[in-house]
Coordinates of C-alpha atoms in Angstrom, one line a residue:
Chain A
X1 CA 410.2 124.7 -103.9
X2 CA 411.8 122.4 -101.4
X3 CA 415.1 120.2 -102.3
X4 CA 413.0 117.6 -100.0
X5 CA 409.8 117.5 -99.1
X6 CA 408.0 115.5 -96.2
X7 CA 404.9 113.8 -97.7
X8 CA 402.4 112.3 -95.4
X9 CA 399.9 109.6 -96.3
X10 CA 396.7 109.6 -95.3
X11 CA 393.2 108.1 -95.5
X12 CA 390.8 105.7 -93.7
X13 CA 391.0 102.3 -93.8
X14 CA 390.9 100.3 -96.7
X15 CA 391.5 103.2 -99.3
X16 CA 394.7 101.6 -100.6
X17 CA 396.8 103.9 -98.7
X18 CA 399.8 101.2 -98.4
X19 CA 399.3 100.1 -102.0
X20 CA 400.1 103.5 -102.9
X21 CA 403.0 103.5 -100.3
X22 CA 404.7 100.6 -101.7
X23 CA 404.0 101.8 -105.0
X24 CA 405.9 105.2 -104.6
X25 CA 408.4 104.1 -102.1
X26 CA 409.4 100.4 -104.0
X27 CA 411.7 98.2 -101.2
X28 CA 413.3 101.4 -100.1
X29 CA 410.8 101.8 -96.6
X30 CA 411.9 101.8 -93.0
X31 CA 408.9 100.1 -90.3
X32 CA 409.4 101.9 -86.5
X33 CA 406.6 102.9 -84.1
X34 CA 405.6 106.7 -83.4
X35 CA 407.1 107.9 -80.2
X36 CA 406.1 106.3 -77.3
X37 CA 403.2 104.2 -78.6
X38 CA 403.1 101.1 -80.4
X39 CA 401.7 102.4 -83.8
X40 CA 403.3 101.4 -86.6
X41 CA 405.1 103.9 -88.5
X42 CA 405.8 103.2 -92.1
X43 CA 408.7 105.7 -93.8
X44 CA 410.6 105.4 -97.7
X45 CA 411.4 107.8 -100.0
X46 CA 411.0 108.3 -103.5
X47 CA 412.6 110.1 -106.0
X48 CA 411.1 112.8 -108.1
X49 CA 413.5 113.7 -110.9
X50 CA 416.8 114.4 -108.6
X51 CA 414.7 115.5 -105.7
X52 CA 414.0 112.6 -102.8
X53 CA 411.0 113.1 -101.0
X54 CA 410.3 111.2 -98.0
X55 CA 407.0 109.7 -97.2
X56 CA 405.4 109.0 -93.9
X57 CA 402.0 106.3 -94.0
X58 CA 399.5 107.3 -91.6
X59 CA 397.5 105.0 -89.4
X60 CA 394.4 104.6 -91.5
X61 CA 391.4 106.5 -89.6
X62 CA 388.0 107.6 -90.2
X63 CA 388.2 110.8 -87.9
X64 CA 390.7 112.7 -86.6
X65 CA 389.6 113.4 -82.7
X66 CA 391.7 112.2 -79.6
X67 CA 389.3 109.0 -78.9
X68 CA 391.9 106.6 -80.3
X69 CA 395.6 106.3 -80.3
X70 CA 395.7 106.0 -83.8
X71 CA 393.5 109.2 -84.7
X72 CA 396.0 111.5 -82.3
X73 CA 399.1 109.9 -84.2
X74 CA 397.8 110.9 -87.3
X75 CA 396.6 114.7 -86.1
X76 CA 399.5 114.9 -83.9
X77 CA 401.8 114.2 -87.1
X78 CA 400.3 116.2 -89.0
X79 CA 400.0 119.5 -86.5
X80 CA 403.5 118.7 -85.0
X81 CA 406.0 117.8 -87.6
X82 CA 403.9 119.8 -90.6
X83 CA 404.5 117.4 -93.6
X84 CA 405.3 119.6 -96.7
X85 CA 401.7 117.9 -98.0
X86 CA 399.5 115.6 -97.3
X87 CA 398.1 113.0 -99.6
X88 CA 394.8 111.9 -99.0
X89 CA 393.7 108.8 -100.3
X90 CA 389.9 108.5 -101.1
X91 CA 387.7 105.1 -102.3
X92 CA 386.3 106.6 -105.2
X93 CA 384.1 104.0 -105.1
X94 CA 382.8 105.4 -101.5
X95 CA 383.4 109.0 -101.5
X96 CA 380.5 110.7 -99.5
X97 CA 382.3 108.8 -95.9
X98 CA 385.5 109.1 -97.4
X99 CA 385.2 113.3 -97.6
X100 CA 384.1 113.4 -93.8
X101 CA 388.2 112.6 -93.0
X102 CA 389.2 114.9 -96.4
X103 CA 387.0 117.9 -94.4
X104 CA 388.6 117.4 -90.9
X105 CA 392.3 117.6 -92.9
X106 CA 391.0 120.7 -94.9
X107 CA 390.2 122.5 -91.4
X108 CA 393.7 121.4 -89.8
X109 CA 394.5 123.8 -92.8
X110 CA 397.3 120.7 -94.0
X111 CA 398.5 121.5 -97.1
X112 CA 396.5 118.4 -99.4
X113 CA 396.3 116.8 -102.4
X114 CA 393.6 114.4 -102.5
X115 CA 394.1 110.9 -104.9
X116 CA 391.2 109.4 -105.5
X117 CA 392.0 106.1 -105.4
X118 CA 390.0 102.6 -107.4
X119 CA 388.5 104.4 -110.1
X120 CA 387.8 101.3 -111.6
X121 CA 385.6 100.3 -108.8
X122 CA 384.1 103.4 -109.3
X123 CA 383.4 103.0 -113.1
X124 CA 382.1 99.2 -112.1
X125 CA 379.7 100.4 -110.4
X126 CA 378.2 103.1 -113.4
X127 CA 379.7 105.8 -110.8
X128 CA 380.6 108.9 -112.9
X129 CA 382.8 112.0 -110.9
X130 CA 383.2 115.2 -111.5
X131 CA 387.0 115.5 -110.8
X132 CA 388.0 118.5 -112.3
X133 CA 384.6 120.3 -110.2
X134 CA 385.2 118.8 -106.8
X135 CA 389.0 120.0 -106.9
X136 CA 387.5 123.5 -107.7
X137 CA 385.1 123.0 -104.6
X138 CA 388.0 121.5 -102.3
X139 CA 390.3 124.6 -103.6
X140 CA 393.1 121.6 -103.5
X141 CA 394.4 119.4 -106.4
X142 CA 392.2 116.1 -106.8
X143 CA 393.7 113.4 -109.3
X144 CA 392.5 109.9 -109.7
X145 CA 394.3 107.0 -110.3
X146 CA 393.8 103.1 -109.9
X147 CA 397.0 102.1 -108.4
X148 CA 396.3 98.5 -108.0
X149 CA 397.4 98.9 -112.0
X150 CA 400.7 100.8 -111.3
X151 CA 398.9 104.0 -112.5
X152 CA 399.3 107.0 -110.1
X153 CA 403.2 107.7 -109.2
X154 CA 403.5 110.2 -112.0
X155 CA 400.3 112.0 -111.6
X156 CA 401.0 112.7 -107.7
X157 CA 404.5 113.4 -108.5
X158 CA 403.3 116.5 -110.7
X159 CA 400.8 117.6 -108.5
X160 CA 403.4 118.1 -105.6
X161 CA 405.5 120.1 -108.1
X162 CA 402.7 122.1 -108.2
X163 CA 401.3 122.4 -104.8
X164 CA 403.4 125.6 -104.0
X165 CA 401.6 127.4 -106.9
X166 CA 398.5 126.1 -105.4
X167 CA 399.0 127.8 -101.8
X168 CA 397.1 131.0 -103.3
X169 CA 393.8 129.1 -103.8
X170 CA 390.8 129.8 -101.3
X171 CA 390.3 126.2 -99.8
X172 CA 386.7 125.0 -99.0
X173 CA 385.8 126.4 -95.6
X174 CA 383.6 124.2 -93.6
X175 CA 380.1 126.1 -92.6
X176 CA 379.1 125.1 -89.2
X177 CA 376.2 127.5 -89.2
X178 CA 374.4 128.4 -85.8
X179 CA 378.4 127.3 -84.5
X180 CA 380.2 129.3 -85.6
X181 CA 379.9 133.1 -84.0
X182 CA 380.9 130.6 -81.0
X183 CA 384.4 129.3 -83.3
X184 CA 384.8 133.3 -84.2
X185 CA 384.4 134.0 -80.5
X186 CA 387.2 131.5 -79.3
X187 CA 389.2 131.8 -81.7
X188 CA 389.6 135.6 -81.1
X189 CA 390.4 134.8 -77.4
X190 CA 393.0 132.2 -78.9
X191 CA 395.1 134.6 -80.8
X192 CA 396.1 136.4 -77.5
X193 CA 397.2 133.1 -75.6
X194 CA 400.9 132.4 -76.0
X195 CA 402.3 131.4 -79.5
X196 CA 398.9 129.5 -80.6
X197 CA 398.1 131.5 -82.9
X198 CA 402.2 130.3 -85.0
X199 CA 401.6 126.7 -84.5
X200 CA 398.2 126.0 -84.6
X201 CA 395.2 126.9 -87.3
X202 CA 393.4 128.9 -84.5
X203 CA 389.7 128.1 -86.4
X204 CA 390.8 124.4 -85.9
X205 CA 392.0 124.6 -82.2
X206 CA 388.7 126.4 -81.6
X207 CA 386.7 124.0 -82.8
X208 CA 388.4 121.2 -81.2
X209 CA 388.0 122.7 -77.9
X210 CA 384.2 123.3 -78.2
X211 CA 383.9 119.7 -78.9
X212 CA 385.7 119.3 -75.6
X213 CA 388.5 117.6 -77.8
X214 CA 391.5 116.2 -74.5
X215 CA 394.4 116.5 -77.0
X216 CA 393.2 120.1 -78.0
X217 CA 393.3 121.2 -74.5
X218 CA 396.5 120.0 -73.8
X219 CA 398.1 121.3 -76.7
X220 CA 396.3 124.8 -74.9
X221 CA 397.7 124.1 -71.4
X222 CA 401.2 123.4 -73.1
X223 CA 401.6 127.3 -73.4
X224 CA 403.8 128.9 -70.9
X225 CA 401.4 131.6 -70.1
X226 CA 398.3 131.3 -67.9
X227 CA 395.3 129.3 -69.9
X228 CA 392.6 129.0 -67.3
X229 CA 390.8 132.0 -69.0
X230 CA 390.7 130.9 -71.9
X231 CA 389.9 127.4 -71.5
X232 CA 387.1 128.3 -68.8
X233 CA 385.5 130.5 -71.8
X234 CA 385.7 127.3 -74.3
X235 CA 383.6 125.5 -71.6
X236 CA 381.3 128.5 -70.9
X237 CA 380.8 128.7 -74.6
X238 CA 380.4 124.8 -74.9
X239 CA 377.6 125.2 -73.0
X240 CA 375.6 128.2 -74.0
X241 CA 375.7 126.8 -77.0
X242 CA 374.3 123.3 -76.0
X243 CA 371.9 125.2 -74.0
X244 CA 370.9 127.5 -77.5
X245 CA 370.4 124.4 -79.5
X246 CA 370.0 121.8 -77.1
X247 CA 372.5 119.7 -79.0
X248 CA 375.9 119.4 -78.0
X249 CA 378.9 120.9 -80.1
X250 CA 380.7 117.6 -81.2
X251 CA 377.3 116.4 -82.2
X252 CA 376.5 119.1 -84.4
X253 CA 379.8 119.4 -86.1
X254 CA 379.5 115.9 -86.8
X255 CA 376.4 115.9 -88.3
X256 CA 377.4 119.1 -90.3
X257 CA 380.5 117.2 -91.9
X258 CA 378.2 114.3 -93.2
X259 CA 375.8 117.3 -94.2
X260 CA 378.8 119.1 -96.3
X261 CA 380.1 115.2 -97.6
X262 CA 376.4 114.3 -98.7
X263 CA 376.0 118.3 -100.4
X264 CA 379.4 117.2 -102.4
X265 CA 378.7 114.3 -103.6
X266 CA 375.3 115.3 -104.4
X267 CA 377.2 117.7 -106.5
X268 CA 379.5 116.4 -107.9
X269 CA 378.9 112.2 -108.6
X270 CA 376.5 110.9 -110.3
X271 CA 375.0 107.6 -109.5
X272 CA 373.1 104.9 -111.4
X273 CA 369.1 105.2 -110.7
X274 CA 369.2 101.6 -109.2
X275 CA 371.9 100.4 -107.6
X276 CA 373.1 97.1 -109.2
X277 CA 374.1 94.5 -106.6
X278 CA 378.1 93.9 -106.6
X279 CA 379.6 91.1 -107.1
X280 CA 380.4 90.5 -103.2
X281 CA 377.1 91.2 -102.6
X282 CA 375.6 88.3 -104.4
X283 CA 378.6 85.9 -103.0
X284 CA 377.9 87.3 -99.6
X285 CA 374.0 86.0 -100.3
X286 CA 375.1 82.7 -100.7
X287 CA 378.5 82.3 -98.5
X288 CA 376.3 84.3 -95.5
X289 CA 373.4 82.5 -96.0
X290 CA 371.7 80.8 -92.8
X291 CA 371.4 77.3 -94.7
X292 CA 373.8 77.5 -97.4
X293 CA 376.6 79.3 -95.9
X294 CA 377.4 76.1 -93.2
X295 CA 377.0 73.8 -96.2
X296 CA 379.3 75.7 -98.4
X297 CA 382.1 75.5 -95.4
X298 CA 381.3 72.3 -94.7
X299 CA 381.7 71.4 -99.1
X300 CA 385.2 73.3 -98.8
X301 CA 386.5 71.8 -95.4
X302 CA 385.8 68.5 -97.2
X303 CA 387.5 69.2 -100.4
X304 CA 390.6 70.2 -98.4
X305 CA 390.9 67.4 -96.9
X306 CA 390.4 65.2 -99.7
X307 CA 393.0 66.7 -101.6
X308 CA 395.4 67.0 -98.8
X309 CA 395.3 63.6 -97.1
X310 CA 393.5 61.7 -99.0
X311 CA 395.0 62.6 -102.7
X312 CA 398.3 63.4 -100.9
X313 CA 398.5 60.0 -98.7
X314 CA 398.1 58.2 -102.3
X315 CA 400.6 60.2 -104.0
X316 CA 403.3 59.4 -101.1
X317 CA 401.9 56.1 -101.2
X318 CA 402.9 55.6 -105.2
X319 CA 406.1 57.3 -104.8
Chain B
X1 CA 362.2 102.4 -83.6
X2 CA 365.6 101.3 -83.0
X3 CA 368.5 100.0 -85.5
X4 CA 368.7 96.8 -83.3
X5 CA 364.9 96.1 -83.6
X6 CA 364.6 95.9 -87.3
X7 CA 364.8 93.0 -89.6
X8 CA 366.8 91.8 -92.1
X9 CA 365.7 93.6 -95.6
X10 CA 363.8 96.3 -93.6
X11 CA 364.8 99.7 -94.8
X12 CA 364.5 103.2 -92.8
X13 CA 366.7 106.4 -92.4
X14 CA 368.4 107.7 -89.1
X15 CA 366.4 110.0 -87.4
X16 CA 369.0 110.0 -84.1
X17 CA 372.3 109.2 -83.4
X18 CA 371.7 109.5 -78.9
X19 CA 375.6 107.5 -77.9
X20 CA 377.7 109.6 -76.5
X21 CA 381.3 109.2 -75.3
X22 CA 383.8 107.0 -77.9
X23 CA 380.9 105.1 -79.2
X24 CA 378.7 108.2 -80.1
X25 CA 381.8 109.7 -81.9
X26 CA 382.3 106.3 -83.6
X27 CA 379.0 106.2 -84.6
X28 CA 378.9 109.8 -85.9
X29 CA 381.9 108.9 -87.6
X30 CA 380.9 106.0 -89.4
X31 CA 378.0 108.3 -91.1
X32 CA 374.9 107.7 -88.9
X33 CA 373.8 111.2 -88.9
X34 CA 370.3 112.0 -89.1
X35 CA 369.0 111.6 -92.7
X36 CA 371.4 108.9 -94.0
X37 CA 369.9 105.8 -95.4
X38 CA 370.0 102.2 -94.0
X39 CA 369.1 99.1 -94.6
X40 CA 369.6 95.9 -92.7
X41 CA 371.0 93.2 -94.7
X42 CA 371.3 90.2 -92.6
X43 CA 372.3 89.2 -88.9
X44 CA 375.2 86.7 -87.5
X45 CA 373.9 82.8 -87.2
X46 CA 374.0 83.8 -83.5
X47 CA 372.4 87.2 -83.9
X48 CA 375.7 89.4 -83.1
X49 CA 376.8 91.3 -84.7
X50 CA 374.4 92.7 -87.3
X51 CA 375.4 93.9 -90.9
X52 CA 373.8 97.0 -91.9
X53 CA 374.1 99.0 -95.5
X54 CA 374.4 102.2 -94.7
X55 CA 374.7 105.2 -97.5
X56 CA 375.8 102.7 -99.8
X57 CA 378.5 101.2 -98.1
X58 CA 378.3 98.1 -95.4
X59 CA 379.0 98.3 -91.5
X60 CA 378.8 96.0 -88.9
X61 CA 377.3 96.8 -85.5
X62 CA 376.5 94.8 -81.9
X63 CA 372.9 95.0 -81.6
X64 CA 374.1 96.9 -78.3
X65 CA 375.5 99.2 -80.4
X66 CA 372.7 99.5 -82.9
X67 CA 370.3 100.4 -80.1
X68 CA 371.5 103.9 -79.9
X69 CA 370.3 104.7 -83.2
X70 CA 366.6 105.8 -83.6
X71 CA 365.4 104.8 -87.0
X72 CA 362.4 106.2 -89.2
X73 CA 360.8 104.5 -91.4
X74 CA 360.5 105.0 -94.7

């Protein structure tokens, strides 16, 4: 096991990611940008008995493909500087679109442990998961924790003690069906370019470049040997197999990953038979409403004022 | 039909997702995928955007947006 480890954080948006930061890391985090771009980059360390482990919060995404800036900082992190794990956050409360980022980390073959994260919410809401089964699915650790309470630090802190032990289990493998002879295919004709086949997960890279993925095929055209062929046979692929299916690659994989997220939580989560409305639901009914809603801002506005100049001019005035 | 042609309260489930480009990945990547659930829950005082529950969880589209997504009824 490593003295230190590199820890990377990530999740999508609004999974609590940088409440779990600041709970590990305390006051002891350093803000910078990535490399050349103006994305925020959050590092602090935390200490694990006497070990100190440094962790890196990545830009909360939903996806990982090259589209947006903040996607390819998080993939590129996570391909280039290969964090000793990756911790990824889920909403327990919203798991079936949470997994569809949890799958795309599990093909970039990062070594994760997944938190799910608000079990409370979860629990709220009559929600009742199967954690031990889905981190038997995954083939990776899954814990769950509520750290809005402070609960968490210790659980993830044992699970990275463990995560070398862990390297031996078969992960789940995404099945992309009538795709992939086309991924075994390219991925063959990847082993023989360069030194892909060290520094990338080959099935990844494969897939990546039949969804015609930018970033993919420069990290191809990087290599100091000659590329075209291979790259010209990811586009001749591309297209037999839009041609076979009449649906293009990125689309199917896509709609495959939601497939695979809605199979799990079928599996594993049980729901109540009728969902109860939340509690921002039935605010949103009456803040949102087409009548009320103005009214109700309108109510507010007034009270501020009141209080503030009104009230306020009267207690300057006494004084 | 269309996601941007429905009313608030109507409910249906995707039977096309046909954006391509950023917004079709987006899209894919928010979870309209052909057999997820929706439901329209209510539009902006001036129309845009529209709020939409899909799978259980809410997202908020341009109607612009929304017309890229062919809806079934159900």
């Amino acid at each position: 096991m490593k003295e230190r480890m590199t820890v990377a954080l990530a999740g999508q948006p609004n999974s609590g990611k940088s409440t779990l930061f600041n709970l590990l890391t305390g006051a002891r985090q350093h803000v910078a940008n990535y490399p050349g771009v103006t994305v925020e980059k959050k590092t602090g360390y935390f200490s694990d008995g006497n070990r100190k482990h440094e962790l890196v919060d990545l830009p909360g995404t939903y996806s990982l493909t090259s589209y947006s800036l903040e996607e390819r900082v998080a993939r590129d992190f996570i391909l280039r500087s290969s964090p000793d794990a990756v911790l990824n956050i889920v909403d327990a409360s919203n798991i079936k679109r949470s997994l569809y980022l949890t799958l795309q980390l599990l093909e970039m073959e990062a070594p994760l442990v997944v938190v799910l994260n608000m079990m409370d919410v979860a629990e709220r809401r009559l929600m009742s998961i199967d954690v031990a089964g889905l981190g038997k699915h995954l083939g990776v650790p899954v814990l769950s924790t509520v750290c809005k309470k402070g609960e968490g630090p210790e659980s993830i802190k044992s699970a990275l003690r463990e995560l070398d032990e862990q390297k031996a289990q078969t992960k789940f493998r995404m099945d992309y069906g009538t795709l992939e002879p086309f991924i075994k295919r390219l991925s063959d004709a990847l082993a023989g370019v360069g030194d892909l086949a060290k520094r990338y997960p080959l099935r990844w890279l494969a897939a990546k470049l039949l969804e015609n993925d930018s970033a993919a095929i420069e990290l191809v055209r990087e290599q100091n040997v000659s590329t075209l062929a291979v790259l010209q046979e990811a586009c001749s692929l591309r297209e037999e197999f839009e041609k076979q299916e009449g649906q293009s690659a990125d689309r199917h994989m896509a709609f495959s990953r939601h497939r695979a997220c809605a199979a799990i939580a079928r599996n594993f989560i049980s729901l109540p038979g009728t969902r109860k409305a939340t509690l921002s639901d039935r605010a949103d009914r009456l803040i949102c409403h087409r009548v009320l809603g103005p009214v109700i801002l309108l109510a507010i506005l007034f009270a501020l004022y009141q209080i503030a100049i009104v009230w306020g001019n009267d207690l300057a005035a006494m004084a | 039909m269309r996601l941007n042609e429905m009313s608030p309260g109507d409910i249906g489930q995707v039977r096309d997702m046909t954006a391509a480009g950023p917004l079709g990945q987006r899209l894919m990547d928010l979870g309209f995928y052909p057999g997820a659930d929706v439901r329209v829950v209510r539009n902006a005082p001036l129309i845009d955007p529209v709020e939409i529950e899909l799978d259980g969880y809410h997202v908020t589209l341009r109607h612009e947006e929304a017309s890229w997504v062919e809806i079934e009824a159900v």
